[in-house]
PDB file of C-alpha atoms in Angstrom:
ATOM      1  CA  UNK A 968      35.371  22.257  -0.142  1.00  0.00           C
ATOM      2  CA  UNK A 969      32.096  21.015  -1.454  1.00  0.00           C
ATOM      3  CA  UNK A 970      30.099  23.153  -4.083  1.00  0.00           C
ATOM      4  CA  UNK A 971      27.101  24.865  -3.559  1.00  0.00           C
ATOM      5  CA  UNK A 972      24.401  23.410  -5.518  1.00  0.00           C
ATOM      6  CA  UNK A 973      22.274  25.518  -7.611  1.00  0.00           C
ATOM      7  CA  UNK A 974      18.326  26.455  -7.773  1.00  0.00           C
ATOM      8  CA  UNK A 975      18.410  24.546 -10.700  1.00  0.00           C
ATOM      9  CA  UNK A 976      19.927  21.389  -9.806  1.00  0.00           C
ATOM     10  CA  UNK A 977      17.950  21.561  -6.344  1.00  0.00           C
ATOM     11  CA  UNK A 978      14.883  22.028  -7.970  1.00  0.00           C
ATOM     12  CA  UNK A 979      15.909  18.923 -10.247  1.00  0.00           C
ATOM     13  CA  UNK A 980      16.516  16.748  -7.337  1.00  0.00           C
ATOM     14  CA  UNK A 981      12.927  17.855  -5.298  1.00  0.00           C
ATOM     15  CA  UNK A 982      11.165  16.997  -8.749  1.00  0.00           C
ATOM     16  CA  UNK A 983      13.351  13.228  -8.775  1.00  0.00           C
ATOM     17  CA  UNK A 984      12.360  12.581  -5.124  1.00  0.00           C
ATOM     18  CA  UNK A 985       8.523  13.507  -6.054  1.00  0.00           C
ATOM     19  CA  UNK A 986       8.982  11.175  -8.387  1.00  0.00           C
ATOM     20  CA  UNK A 987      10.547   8.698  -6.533  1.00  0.00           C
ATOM     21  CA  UNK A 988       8.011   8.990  -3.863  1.00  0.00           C
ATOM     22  CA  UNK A 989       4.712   8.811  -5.850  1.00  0.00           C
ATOM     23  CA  UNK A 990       6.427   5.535  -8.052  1.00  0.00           C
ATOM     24  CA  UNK A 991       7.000   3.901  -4.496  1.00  0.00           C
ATOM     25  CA  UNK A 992       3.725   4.718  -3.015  1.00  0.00           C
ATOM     26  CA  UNK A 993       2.399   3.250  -7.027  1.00  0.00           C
ATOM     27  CA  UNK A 994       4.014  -0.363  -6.543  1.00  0.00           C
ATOM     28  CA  UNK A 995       2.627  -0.475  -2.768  1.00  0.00           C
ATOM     29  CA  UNK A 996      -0.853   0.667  -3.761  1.00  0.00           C
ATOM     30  CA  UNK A 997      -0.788  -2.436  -6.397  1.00  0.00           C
ATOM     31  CA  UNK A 998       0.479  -4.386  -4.063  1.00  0.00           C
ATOM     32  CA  UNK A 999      -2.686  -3.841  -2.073  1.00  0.00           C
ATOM     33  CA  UNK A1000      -4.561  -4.587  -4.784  1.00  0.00           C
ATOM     34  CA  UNK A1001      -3.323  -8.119  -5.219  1.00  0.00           C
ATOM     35  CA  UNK A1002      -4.318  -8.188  -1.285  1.00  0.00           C
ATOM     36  CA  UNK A1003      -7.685  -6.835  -2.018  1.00  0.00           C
ATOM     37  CA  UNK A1004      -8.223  -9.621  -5.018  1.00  0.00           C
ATOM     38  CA  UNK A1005      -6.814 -12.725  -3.494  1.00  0.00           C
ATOM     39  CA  UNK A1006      -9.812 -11.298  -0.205  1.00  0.00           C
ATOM     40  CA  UNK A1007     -12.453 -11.055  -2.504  1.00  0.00           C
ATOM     41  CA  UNK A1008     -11.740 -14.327  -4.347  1.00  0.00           C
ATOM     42  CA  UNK A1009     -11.666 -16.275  -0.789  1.00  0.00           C
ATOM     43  CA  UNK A1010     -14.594 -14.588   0.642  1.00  0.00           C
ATOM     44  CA  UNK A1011     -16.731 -16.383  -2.261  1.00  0.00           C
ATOM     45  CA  UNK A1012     -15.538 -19.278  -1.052  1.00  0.00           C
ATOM     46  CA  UNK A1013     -16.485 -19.163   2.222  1.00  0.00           C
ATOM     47  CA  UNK A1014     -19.587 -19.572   4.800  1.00  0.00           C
ATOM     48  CA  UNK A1015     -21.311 -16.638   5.922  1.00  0.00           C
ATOM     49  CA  UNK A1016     -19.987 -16.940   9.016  1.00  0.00           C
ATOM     50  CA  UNK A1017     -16.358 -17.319   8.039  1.00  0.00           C
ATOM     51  CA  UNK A1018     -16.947 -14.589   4.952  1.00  0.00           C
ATOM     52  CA  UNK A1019     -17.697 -11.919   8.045  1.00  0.00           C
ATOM     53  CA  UNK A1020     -14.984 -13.122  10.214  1.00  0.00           C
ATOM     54  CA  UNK A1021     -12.820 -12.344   6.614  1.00  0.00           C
ATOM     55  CA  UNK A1022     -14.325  -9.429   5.492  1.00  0.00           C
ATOM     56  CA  UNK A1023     -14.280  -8.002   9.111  1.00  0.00           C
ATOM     57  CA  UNK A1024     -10.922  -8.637  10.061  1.00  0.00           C
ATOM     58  CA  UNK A1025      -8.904  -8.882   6.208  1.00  0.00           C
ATOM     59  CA  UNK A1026     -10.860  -7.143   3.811  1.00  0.00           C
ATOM     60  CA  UNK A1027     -11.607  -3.959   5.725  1.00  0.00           C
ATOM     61  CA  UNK A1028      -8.230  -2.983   6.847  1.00  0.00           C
ATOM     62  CA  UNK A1029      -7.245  -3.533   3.618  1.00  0.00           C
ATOM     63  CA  UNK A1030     -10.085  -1.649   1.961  1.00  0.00           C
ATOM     64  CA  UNK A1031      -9.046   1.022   4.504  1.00  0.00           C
ATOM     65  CA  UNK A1032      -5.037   0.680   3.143  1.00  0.00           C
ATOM     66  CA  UNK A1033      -5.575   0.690  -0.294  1.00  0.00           C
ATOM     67  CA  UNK A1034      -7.577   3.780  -0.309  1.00  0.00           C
ATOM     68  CA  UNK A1035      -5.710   6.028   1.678  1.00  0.00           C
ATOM     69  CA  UNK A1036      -2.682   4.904  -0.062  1.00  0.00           C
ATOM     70  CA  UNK A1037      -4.462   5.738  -3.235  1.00  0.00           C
ATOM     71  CA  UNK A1038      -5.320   9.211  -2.246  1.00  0.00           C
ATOM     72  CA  UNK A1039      -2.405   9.884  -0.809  1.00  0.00           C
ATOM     73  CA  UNK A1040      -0.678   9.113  -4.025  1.00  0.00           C
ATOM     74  CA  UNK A1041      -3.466  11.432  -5.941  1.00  0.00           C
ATOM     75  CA  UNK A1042      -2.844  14.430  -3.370  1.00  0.00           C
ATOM     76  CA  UNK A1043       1.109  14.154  -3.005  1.00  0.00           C
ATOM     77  CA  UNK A1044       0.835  14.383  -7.072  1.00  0.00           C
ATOM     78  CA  UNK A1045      -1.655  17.035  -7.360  1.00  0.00           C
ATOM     79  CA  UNK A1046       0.528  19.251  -4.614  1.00  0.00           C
ATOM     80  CA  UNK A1047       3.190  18.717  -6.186  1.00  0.00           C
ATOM     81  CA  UNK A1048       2.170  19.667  -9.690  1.00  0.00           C
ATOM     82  CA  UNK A1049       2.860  15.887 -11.316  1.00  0.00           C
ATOM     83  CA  UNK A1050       0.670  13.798 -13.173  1.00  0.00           C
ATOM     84  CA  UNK A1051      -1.258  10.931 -11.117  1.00  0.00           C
ATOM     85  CA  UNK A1052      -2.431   7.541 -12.307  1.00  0.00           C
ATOM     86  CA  UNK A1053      -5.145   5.548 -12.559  1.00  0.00           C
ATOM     87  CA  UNK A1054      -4.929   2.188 -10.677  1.00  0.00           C
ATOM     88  CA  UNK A1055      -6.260  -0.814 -12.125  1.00  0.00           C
ATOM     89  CA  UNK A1056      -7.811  -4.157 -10.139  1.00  0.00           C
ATOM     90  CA  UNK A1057      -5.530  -6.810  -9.228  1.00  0.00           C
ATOM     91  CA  UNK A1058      -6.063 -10.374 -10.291  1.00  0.00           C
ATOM     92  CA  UNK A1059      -6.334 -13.267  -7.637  1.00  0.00           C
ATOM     93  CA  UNK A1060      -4.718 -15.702  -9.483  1.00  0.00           C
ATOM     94  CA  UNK A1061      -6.410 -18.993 -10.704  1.00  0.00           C
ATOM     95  CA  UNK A1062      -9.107 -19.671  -9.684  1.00  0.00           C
ATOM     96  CA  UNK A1063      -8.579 -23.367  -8.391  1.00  0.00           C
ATOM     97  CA  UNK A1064      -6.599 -21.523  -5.429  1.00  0.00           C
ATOM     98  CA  UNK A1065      -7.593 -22.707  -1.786  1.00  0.00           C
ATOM     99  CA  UNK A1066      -8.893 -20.253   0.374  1.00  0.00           C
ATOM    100  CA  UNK A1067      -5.693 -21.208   2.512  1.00  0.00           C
ATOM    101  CA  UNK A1068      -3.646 -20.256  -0.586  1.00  0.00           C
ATOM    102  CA  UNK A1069      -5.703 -17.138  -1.200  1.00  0.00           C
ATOM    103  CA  UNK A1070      -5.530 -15.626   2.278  1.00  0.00           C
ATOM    104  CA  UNK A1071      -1.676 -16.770   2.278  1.00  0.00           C
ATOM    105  CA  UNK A1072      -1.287 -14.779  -1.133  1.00  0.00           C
ATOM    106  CA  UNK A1073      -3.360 -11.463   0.361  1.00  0.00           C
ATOM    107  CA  UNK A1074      -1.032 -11.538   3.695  1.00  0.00           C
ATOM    108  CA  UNK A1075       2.494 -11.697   1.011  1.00  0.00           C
ATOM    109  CA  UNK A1076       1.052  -8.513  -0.787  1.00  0.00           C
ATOM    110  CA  UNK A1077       0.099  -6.764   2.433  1.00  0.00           C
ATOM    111  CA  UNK A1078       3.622  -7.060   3.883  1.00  0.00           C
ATOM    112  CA  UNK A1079       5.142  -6.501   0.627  1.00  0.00           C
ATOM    113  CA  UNK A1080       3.234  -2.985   0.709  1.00  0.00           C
ATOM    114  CA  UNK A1081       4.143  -2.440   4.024  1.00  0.00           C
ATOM    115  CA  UNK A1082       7.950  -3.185   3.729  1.00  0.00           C
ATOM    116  CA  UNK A1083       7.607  -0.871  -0.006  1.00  0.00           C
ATOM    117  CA  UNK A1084       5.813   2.145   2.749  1.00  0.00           C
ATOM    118  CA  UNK A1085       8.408   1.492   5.122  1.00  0.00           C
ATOM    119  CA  UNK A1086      11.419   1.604   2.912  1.00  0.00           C
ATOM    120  CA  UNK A1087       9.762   4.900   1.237  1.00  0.00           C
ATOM    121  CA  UNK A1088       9.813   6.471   4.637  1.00  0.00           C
ATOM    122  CA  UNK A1089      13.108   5.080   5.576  1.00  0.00           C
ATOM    123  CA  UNK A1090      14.426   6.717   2.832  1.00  0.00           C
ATOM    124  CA  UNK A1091      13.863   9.985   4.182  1.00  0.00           C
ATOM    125  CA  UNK A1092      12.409  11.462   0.698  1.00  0.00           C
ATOM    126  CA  UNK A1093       8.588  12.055   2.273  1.00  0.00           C
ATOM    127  CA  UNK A1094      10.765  14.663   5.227  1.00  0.00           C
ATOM    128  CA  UNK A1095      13.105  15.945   1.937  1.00  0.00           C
ATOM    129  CA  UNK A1096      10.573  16.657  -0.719  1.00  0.00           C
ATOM    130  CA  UNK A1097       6.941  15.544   0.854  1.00  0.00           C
ATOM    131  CA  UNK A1098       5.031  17.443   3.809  1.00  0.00           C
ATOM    132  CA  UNK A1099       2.974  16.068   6.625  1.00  0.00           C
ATOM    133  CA  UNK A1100      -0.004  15.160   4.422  1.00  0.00           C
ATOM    134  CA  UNK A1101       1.895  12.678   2.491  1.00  0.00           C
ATOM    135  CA  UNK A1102       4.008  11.834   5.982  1.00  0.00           C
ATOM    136  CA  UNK A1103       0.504  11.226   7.733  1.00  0.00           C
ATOM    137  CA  UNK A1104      -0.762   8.862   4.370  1.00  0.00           C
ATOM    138  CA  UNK A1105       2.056   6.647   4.441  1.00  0.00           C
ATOM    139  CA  UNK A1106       1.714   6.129   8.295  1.00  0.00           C
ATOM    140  CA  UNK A1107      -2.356   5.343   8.042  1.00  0.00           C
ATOM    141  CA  UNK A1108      -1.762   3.125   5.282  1.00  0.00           C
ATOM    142  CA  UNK A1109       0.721   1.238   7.441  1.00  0.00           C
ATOM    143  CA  UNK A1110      -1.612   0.885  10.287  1.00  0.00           C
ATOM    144  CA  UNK A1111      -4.260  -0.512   8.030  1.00  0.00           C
ATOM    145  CA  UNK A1112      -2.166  -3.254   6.926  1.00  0.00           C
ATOM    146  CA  UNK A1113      -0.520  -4.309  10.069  1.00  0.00           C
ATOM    147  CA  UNK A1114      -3.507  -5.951  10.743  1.00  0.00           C
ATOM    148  CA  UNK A1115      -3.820  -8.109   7.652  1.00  0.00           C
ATOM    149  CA  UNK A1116      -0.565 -10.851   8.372  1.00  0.00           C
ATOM    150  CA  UNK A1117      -2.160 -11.176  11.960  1.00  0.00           C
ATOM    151  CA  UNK A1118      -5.756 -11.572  10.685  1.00  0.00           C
ATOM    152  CA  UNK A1119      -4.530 -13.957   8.509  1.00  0.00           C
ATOM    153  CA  UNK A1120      -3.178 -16.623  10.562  1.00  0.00           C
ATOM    154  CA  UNK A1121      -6.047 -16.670  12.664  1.00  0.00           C
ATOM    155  CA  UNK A1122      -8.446 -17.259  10.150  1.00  0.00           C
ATOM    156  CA  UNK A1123      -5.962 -19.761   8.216  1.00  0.00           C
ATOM    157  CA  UNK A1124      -5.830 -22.017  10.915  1.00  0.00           C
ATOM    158  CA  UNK A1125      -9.535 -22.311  11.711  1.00  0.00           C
ATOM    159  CA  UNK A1126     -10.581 -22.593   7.919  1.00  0.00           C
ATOM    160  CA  UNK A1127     -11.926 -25.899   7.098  1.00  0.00           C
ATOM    161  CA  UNK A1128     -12.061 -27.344  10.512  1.00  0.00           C
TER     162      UNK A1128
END
C-alpha cells in the first residue's frame, strides 16, 4: 500500500513544480526574444512597405507573446512567493544575415517557444501547482505566436521579388 506523503514533502514538490514552471516559461520567453531580434534586424532591411507588412503581421504578435509571457512569468513568481528575473535582449545574429535568413531564424524561435509553452502545459504542472492566471498566460502567449510561422512564409516568399 502506497504511503501517504507528508505536508512537508508536498509542500517540497509544489515549490519544485513552481520552479519548474517559471524556468520553462524563462527559456520560452528568451526564445521570443531571439524572435523579437532576428524582426527587428530584418525590418531595417526592408522597404516601408514590406517593413509594415513585417511589423504588422511578425513583429506585433510577437511583441504581444513576449510580453505576456514575461508577465506571466513575473506574476506566477510573485504569487507564488519566488524570486523573478530580469530578461535581457536577444541578439539577431550577424549582421550579414538575409532578411530571408532573419525571418527564417524569428519563425525557429517562435515555434521553439511555442513547443517549450506547450510541453509546460502538457506537463500538467500549471493545473498541479499554477492557477488560472498562469493557465490563461501560457494560452495568450500561444495564440500570439501561432501567427508568427504563418506570417512568415508569406512574407518570405514575396521578399525580394
Amino acid at each position: 500500500r502506497p504511503r501517504a506523503r507528508s505536508w512537508l514533502e508536498m509542500t517540497y514538490t509544489t515549490i519544485e513544480g513552481r520552479q519548474k514552471v517559471l524556468a520553462d516559461l524563462g527559456i520560452a520567453v528568451e526564445q521570443i526574444a531571439v524572435s523579437l531580434a532576428a524582426l527587428e534586424s530584418a525590418y531595417e532591411q526592408l522597404d516601408d512597405d514590406t517593413g509594415g507588412v513585417l511589423e504588422d503581421r511578425l513583429f506585433r504578435p510577437a511583441q504581444l507573446a513576449y510580453g505576456r509571457a514575461k508577465r506571466t512569468h513575473r506574476e506566477f513568481a510573485s504569487r507564488s512567493g519566488l524570486p523573478g528575473r530580469s530578461f535581457d535582449a536577444a541578439s539577431p545574429g550577424p549582421q550579414s544575415q538575409s532578411v530571408q535568413t532573419l525571418i527564417d531564424r524569428a519563425s525557429f524561435a517562435a515555434q521553439q517557444a511555442d513547443q517549450t509553452i506547450a510541453g509546460l502545459q502538457d506537463s500538467m504542472l500549471p493545473v498541479e501547482v499554477g492557477d488560472t492566471e498562469l493557465r490563461a498566460g501560457l494560452s495568450q502567449a500561444r495564440e500570439a505566436l501561432a501567427a508568427i510561422p504563418l506570417g512568415a512564409r508569406d512574407i518570405v516568399r514575396t521578399v525580394g521579388r
